[in-house]
XYZ file of C-alpha atoms in Angstrom:
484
model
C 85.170 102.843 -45.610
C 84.542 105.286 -48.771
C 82.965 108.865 -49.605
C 81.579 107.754 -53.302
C 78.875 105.765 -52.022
C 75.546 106.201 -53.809
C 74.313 109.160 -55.524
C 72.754 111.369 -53.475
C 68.930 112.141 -53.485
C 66.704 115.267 -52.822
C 66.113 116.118 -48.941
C 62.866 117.176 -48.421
C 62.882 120.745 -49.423
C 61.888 123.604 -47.025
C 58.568 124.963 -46.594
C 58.660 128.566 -47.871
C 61.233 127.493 -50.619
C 60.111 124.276 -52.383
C 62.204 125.386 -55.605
C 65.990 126.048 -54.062
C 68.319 123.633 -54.871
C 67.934 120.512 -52.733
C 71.077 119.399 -50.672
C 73.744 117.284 -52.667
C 72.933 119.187 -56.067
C 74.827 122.104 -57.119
C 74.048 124.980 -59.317
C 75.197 122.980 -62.715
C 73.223 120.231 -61.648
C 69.606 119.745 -61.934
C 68.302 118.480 -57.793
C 68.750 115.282 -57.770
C 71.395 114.590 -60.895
C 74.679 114.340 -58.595
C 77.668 115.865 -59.639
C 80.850 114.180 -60.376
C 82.089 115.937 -57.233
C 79.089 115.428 -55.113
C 78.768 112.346 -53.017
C 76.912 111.258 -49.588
C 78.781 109.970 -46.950
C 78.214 106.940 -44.624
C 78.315 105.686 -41.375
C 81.764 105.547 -41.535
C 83.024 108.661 -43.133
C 79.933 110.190 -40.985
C 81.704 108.904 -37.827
C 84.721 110.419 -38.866
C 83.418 113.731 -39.505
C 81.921 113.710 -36.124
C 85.371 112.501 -34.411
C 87.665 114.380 -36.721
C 85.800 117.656 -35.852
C 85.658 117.090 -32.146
C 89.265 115.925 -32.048
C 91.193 118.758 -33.668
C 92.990 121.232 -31.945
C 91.460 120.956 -28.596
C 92.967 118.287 -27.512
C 96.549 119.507 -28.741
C 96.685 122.666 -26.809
C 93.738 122.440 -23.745
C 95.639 120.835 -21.408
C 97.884 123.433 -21.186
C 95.005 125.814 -21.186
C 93.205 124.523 -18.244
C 96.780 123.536 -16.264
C 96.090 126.780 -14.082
C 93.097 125.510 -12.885
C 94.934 122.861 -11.633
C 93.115 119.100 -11.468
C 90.294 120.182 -10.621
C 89.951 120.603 -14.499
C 89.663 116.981 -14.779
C 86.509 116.823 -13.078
C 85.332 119.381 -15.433
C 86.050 117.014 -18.219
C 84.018 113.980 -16.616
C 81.312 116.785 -16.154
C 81.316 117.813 -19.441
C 81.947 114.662 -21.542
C 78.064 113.702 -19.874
C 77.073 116.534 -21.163
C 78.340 115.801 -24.485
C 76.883 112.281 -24.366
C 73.544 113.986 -23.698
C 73.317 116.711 -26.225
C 74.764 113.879 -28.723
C 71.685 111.310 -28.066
C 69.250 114.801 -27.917
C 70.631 115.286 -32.043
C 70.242 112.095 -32.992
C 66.683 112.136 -31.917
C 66.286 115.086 -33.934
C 67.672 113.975 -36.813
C 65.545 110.981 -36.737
C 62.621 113.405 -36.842
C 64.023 116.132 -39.166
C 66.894 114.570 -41.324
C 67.840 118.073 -43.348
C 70.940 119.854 -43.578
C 71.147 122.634 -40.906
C 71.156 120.982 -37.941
C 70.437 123.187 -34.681
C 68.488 125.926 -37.328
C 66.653 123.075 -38.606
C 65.012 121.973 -35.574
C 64.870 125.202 -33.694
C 62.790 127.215 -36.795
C 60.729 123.652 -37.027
C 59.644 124.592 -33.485
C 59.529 127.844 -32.614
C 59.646 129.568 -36.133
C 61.873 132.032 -37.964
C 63.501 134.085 -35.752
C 64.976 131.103 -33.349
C 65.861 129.488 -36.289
C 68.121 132.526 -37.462
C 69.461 133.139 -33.964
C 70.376 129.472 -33.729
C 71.967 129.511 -37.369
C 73.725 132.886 -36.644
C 75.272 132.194 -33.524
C 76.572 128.423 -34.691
C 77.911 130.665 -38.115
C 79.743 132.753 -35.399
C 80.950 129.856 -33.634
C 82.608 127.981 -36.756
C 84.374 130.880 -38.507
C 85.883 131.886 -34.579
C 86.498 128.589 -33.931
C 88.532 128.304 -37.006
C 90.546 131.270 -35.905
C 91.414 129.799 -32.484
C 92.186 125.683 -34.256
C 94.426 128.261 -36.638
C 96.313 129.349 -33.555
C 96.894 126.349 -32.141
C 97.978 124.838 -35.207
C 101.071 127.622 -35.080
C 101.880 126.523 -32.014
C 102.756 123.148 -32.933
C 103.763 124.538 -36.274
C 106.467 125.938 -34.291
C 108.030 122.623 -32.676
C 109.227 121.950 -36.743
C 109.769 125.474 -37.882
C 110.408 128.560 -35.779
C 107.524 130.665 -36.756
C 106.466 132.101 -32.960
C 109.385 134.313 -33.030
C 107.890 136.922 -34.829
C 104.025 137.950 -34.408
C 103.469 138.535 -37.986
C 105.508 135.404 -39.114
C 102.828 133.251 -36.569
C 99.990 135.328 -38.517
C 100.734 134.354 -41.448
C 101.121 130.453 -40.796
C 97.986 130.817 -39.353
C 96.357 132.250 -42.207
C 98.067 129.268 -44.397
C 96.405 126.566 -42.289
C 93.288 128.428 -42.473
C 93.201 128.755 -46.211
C 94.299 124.935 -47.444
C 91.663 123.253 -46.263
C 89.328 126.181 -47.802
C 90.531 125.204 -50.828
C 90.038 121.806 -50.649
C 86.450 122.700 -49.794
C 85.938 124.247 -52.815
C 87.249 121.322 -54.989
C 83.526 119.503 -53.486
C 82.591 117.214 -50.651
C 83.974 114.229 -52.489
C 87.615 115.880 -51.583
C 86.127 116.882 -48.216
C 85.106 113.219 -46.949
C 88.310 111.967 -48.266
C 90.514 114.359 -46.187
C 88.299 113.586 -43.491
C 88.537 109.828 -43.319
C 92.456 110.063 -43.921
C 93.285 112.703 -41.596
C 91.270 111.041 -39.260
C 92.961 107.748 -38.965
C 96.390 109.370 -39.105
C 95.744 111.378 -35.671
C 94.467 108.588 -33.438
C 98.509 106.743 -33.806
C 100.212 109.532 -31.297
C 96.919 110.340 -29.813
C 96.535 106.908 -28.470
C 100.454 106.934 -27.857
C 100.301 109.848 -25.524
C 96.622 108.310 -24.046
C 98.006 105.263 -23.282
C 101.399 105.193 -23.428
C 101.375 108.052 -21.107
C 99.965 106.136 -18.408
C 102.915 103.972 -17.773
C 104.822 107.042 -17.397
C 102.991 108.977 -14.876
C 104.402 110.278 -12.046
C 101.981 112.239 -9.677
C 104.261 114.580 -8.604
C 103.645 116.715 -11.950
C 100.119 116.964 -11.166
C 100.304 120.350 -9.351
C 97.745 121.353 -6.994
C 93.945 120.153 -7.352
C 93.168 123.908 -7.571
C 95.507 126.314 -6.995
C 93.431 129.554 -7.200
C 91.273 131.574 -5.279
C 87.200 131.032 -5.070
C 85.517 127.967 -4.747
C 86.110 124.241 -6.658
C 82.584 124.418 -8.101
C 83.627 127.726 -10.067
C 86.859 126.489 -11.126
C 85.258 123.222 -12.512
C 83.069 125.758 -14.279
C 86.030 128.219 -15.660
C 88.086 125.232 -16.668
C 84.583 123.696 -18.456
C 83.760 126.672 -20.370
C 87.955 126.407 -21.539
C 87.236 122.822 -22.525
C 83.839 122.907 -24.240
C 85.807 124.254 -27.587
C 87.142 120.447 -27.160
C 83.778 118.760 -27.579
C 82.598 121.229 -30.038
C 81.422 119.310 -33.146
C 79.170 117.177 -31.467
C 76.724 118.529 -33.962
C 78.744 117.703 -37.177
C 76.349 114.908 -38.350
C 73.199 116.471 -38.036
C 74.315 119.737 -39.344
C 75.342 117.821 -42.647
C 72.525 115.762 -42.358
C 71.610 116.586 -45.874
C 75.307 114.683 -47.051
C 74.359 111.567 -45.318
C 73.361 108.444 -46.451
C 70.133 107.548 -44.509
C 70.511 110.043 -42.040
C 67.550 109.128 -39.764
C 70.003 105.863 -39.173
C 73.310 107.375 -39.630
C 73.081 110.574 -38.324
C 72.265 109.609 -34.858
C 75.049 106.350 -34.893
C 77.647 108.533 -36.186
C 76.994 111.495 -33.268
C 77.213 109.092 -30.607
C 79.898 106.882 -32.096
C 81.899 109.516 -32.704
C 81.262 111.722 -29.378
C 82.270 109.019 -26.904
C 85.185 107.871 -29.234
C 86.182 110.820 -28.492
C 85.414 111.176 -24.928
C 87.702 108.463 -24.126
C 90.183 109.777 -26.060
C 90.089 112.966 -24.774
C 90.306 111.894 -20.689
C 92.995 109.661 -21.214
C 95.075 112.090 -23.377
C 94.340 114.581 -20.958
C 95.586 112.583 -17.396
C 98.533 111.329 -19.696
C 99.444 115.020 -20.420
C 99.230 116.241 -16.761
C 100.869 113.358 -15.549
C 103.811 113.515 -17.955
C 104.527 116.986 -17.757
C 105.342 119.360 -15.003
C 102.787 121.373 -14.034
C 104.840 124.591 -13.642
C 106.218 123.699 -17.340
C 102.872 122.433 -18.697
C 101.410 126.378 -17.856
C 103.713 127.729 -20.115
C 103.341 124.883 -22.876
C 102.474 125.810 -26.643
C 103.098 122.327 -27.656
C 102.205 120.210 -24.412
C 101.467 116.618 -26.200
C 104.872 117.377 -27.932
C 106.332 117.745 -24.231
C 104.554 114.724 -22.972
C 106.296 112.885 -25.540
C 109.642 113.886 -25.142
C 109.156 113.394 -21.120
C 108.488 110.346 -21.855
C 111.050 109.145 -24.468
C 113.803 111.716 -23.924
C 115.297 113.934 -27.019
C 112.759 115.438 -29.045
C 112.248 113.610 -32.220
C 109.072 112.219 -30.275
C 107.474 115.824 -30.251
C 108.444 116.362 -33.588
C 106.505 113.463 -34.259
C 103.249 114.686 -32.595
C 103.829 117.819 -34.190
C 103.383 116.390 -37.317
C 100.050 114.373 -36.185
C 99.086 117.409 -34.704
C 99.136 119.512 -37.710
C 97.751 116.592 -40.066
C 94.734 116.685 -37.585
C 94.350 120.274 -36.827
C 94.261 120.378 -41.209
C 91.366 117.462 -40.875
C 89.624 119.720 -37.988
C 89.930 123.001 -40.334
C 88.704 120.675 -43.443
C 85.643 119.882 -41.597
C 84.667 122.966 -39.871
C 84.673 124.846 -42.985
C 82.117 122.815 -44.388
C 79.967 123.069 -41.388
C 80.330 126.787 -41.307
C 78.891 126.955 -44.926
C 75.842 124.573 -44.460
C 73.939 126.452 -41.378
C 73.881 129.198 -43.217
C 72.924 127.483 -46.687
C 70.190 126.123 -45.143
C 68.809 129.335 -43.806
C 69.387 131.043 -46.916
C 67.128 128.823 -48.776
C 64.722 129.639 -46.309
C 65.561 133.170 -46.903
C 67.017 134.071 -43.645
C 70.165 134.740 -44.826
C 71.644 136.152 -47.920
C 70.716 134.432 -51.279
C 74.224 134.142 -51.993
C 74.718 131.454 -48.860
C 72.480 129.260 -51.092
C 74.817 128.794 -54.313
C 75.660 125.027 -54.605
C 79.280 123.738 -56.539
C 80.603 120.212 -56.382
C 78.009 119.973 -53.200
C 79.776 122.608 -51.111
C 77.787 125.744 -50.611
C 80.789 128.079 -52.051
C 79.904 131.428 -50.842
C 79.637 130.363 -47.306
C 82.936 128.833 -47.359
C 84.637 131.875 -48.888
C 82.770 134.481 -46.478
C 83.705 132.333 -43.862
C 87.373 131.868 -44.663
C 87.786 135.428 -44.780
C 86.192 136.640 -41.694
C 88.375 134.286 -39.548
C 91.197 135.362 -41.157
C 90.250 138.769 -40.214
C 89.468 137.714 -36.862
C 93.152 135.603 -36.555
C 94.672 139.327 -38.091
C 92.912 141.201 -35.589
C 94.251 138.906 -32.459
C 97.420 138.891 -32.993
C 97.606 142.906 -33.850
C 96.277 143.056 -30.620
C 98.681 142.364 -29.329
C 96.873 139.543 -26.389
C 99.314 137.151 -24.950
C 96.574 134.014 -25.349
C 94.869 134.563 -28.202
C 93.701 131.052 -28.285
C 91.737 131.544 -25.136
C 89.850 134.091 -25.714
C 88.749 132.687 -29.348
C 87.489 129.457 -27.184
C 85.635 131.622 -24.436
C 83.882 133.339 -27.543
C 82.827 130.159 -29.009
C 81.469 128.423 -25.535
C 78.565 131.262 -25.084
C 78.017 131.491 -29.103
C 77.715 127.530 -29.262
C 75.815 127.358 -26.546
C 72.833 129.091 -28.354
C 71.964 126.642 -30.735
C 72.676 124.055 -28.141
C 70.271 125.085 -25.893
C 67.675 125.884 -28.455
C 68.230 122.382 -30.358
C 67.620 121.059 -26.877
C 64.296 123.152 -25.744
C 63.278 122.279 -29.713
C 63.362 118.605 -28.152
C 61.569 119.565 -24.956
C 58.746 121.022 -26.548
C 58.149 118.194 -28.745
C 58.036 115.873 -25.565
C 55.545 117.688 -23.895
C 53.072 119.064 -26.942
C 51.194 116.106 -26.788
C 51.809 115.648 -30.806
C 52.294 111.601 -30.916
C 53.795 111.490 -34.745
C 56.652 113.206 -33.349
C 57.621 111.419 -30.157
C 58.568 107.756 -29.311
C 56.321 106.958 -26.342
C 58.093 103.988 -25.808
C 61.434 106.213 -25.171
C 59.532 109.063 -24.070
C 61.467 108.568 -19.615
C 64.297 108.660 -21.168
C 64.009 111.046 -24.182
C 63.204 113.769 -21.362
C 65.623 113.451 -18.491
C 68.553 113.427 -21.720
C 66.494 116.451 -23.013
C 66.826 117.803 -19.400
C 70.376 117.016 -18.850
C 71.231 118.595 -22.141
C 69.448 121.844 -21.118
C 71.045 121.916 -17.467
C 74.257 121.599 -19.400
C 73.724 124.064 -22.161
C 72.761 126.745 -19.076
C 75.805 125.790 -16.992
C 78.315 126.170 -19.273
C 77.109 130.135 -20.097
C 77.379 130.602 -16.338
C 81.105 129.436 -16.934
C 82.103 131.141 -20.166
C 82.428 134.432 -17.623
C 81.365 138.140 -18.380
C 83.943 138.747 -20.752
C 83.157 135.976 -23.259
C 79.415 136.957 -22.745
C 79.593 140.615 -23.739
C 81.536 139.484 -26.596
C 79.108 137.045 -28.004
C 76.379 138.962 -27.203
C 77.574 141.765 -29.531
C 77.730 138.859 -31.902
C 74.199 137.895 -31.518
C 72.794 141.698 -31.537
C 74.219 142.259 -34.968
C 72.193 139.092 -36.204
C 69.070 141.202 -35.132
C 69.966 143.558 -37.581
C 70.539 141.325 -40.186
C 67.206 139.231 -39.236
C 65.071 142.591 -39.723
C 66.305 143.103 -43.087
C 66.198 139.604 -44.414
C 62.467 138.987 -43.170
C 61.718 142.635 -44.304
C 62.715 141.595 -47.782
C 60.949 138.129 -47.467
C 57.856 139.825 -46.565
C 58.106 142.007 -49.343
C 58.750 139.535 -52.082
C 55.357 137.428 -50.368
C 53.270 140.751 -50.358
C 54.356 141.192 -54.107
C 53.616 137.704 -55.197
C 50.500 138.073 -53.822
C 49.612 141.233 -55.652
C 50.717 139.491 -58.579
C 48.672 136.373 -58.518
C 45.717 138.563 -57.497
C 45.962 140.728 -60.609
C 46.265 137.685 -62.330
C 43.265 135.487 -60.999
C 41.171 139.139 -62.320
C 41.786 138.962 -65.327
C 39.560 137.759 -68.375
């Protein structure tokens, strides 16, 4: 397991932009020459990208998130984590087809052209930099198990800001720094996370259950609430394939590591989760900022044990920020080269697209500023109910990117041998994608939708000027081709 594995080699470039720097070279490099800095990962550190970005925060803080929908919430999680399973198998496919960096933009602009390719890169840019914000947030709470920082809202605002920019920083040092804090990271979580998981079960005691659902309405729309909640848990399904560009032999890898990785996780993640509920009073585990810290010391007494998961938690909360801040800068690299977005989202150093990490960095810090000015008593919740309908776009559109290839009749593209099950995964994926917007609630909607509408602007002047600089070069090479 290592991130200096072979040099890396041009990805196919994009259509309209055969000349932009290919992914894995940076600006001092010429595309191809690798940079000292610059180095594809492989199955392994793959795998752990995938994991480490699906296991971050989520896990550390959701249970106490979704404890007022009672149990019920459980089913939510079987629900969702074959939902997961789907969506990971649907981008693996894709990758197989369409191994670039990007992702979701990739194969939604391969499909249905420019403009679903910007909304699905805009609204997945929206989801990292929020998500950030709320895996910031959590981190403080667990933050605050060590050192009293809750006490005071701007003394919680600015540890969250700290957590935020570290692994920024370590971003810009180059993806050789990147993988590495991945893979460690990684391994160093899974010890009290498979403590709690496990060990948890020979400590459970129904009674702390609470009710199967305690609230008004019917179970169907709690399982819904509470799966909207727990989505931000599974998010970084996608990791591989958006990084596709950074793997070694991604139409192998990429599609391994995403399912590897997803139902590592998934296994994780239920057992953690029953452990939690079953360790903790309910009444106490509403409340909780900490609650795998409190399932610890239920279970051992004192507290040195939840100073102990603290610790992991912070070391993989770090991991999760180290990851999702590359992610956030390669979406919109790759649309940038395809002049979607702003050139600057192009420029390359040490193999991390810079300017995206730096624009991203500072919007969720805005974002974390904003929240707690606001004075909102769970900040962290609304961040995730944000994030479900924005990731949810380039979910779905990855998905119906998939479905159209199925059924266009275009046989270079499709497996006919795995075409049964290609489509009902395809299906699922969809019916899951749709569900979970249903569940995100009218709130989160109107927020996100905001989001997306402001992309619309910024898609009218970006094609504008692409248009422009065509019509020009065209001009040009006529006035050229006329002359003696």
């Amino acid at each position: 397991m290592h991130v200096t594995g072979t040099a890396p080699q041009p990805a196919p470039a994009p259509r309209e932009n055969p000349a932009a720097p290919t992914p894995g070279s940076s600006v001092q490099d010429s595309p191809g020459t690798p940079g000292r800095h610059a180095r594809r990962f492989g199955l392994p550190v793959a795998t752990a990208l995938v994991m480490g970005n699906i296991i971050g925060g989520g896990i550390f803080l959701l249970p106490a998130s979704v404890a007022p929908y009672g149990t019920v919430s459980l089913v939510a999680f079987g629900v969702l984590t074959a939902g997961a399973i789907a969506l990971a198998l649907v981008f693996g496919r894709l990758a197989e087809r369409d191994p670039r960096t990007g992702g979701p933009y990739v194969y939604a602009r391969e499909a249905f052209g420019d403009f679903a390719g910007f909304l699905a890169a805009w609204a997945y840019w929206i989801t990292t930099w929020v998500s950030n914000a709320a895996l910031a947030v959590a981190a403080v709470g667990y933050l605050d198990v060590l050192i009293p920082v809750n006490g005071h809202r701007w003394t919680a605002c600015l540890a969250a800001l700290t957590l935020q920019w570290l692994p920024a920083l370590a971003n810009f040092a180059g993806t050789r720094y990147v993988g590495a804090v991945q893979l460690v990271s990684t391994v160093l979580k899974f010890v009290p996370l498979l403590l709690v998981a496990v060990g948890g079960l020979f400590f459970f005691d129904p009674r702390n259950l609470g009710p199967f659902h305690p609230g008004g309405g019917s179970a169907i729309g709690a399982v819904s609430a509470s799966a909207a909640i727990l989505l931000f848990s599974y998010l970084g399904v996608e990791s591989a394939a958006v990084s596709a560009g950074e793997v070694k032999n991604p139409r192998r890898n990429v599609g391994r590591a995403t399912v590897i990785g997803t139902m590592g996780a998934a296994l994780v993640y239920l057992l953690g989760t029953l452990s939690v509920f079953g360790t903790v009073a309910h009444d106490r585990l509403v409340r909780s900022t900490a609650p795998f810290s409190d399932a610890v010391n239920a279970m051992f007494g004192g507290s040195w044990g939840g100073w102990a998961v603290a610790v992991a938690a912070l070391v993989s909360m770090t991991g999760c920020l180290n990851g999702w801040t590359l992610l956030s800068a390669q979406t919109p690299y790759a649309a940038a080269r395809d002049g979607l977005f702003p050139a600057a989202f192009a420029r390359r150093r040490r193999g991390v697209p810079t300017v995206g990490v730096g624009v991203t960095v500072v919007l969720a810090s805005l974002l974390t500023v904003y929240n707690y000015t606001s004075g909102s008593a769970r900040v962290f919740q609304v961040l995730v109910l944000v994030t479900t309908f924005t990731a949810t776009v380039p979910y779905l559109l990855a998905t119906a990117a998939q479905i159209f290839h199925l059924v266009s009749g275009r046989g270079e593209l499709v497996n006919r041998a795995r075409l049964v099950r290609d489509a009902v995964v395809a299906a699922v994926a969809a019916a899951f994608s749709l569900w979970l917007v249903a569940g995100a609630g009218y709130a989160a909607v109107y927020q996100g939708v905001l989001f997306l509408f402001a992309g619309v602007v910024v898609y009218a002047v970006q094609a504008g000027r692409k248009q422009r600089a065509a019509r020009l070069g065209g001009i040009e090479d006529a006035e050229e081709a006329e002359r003696p």
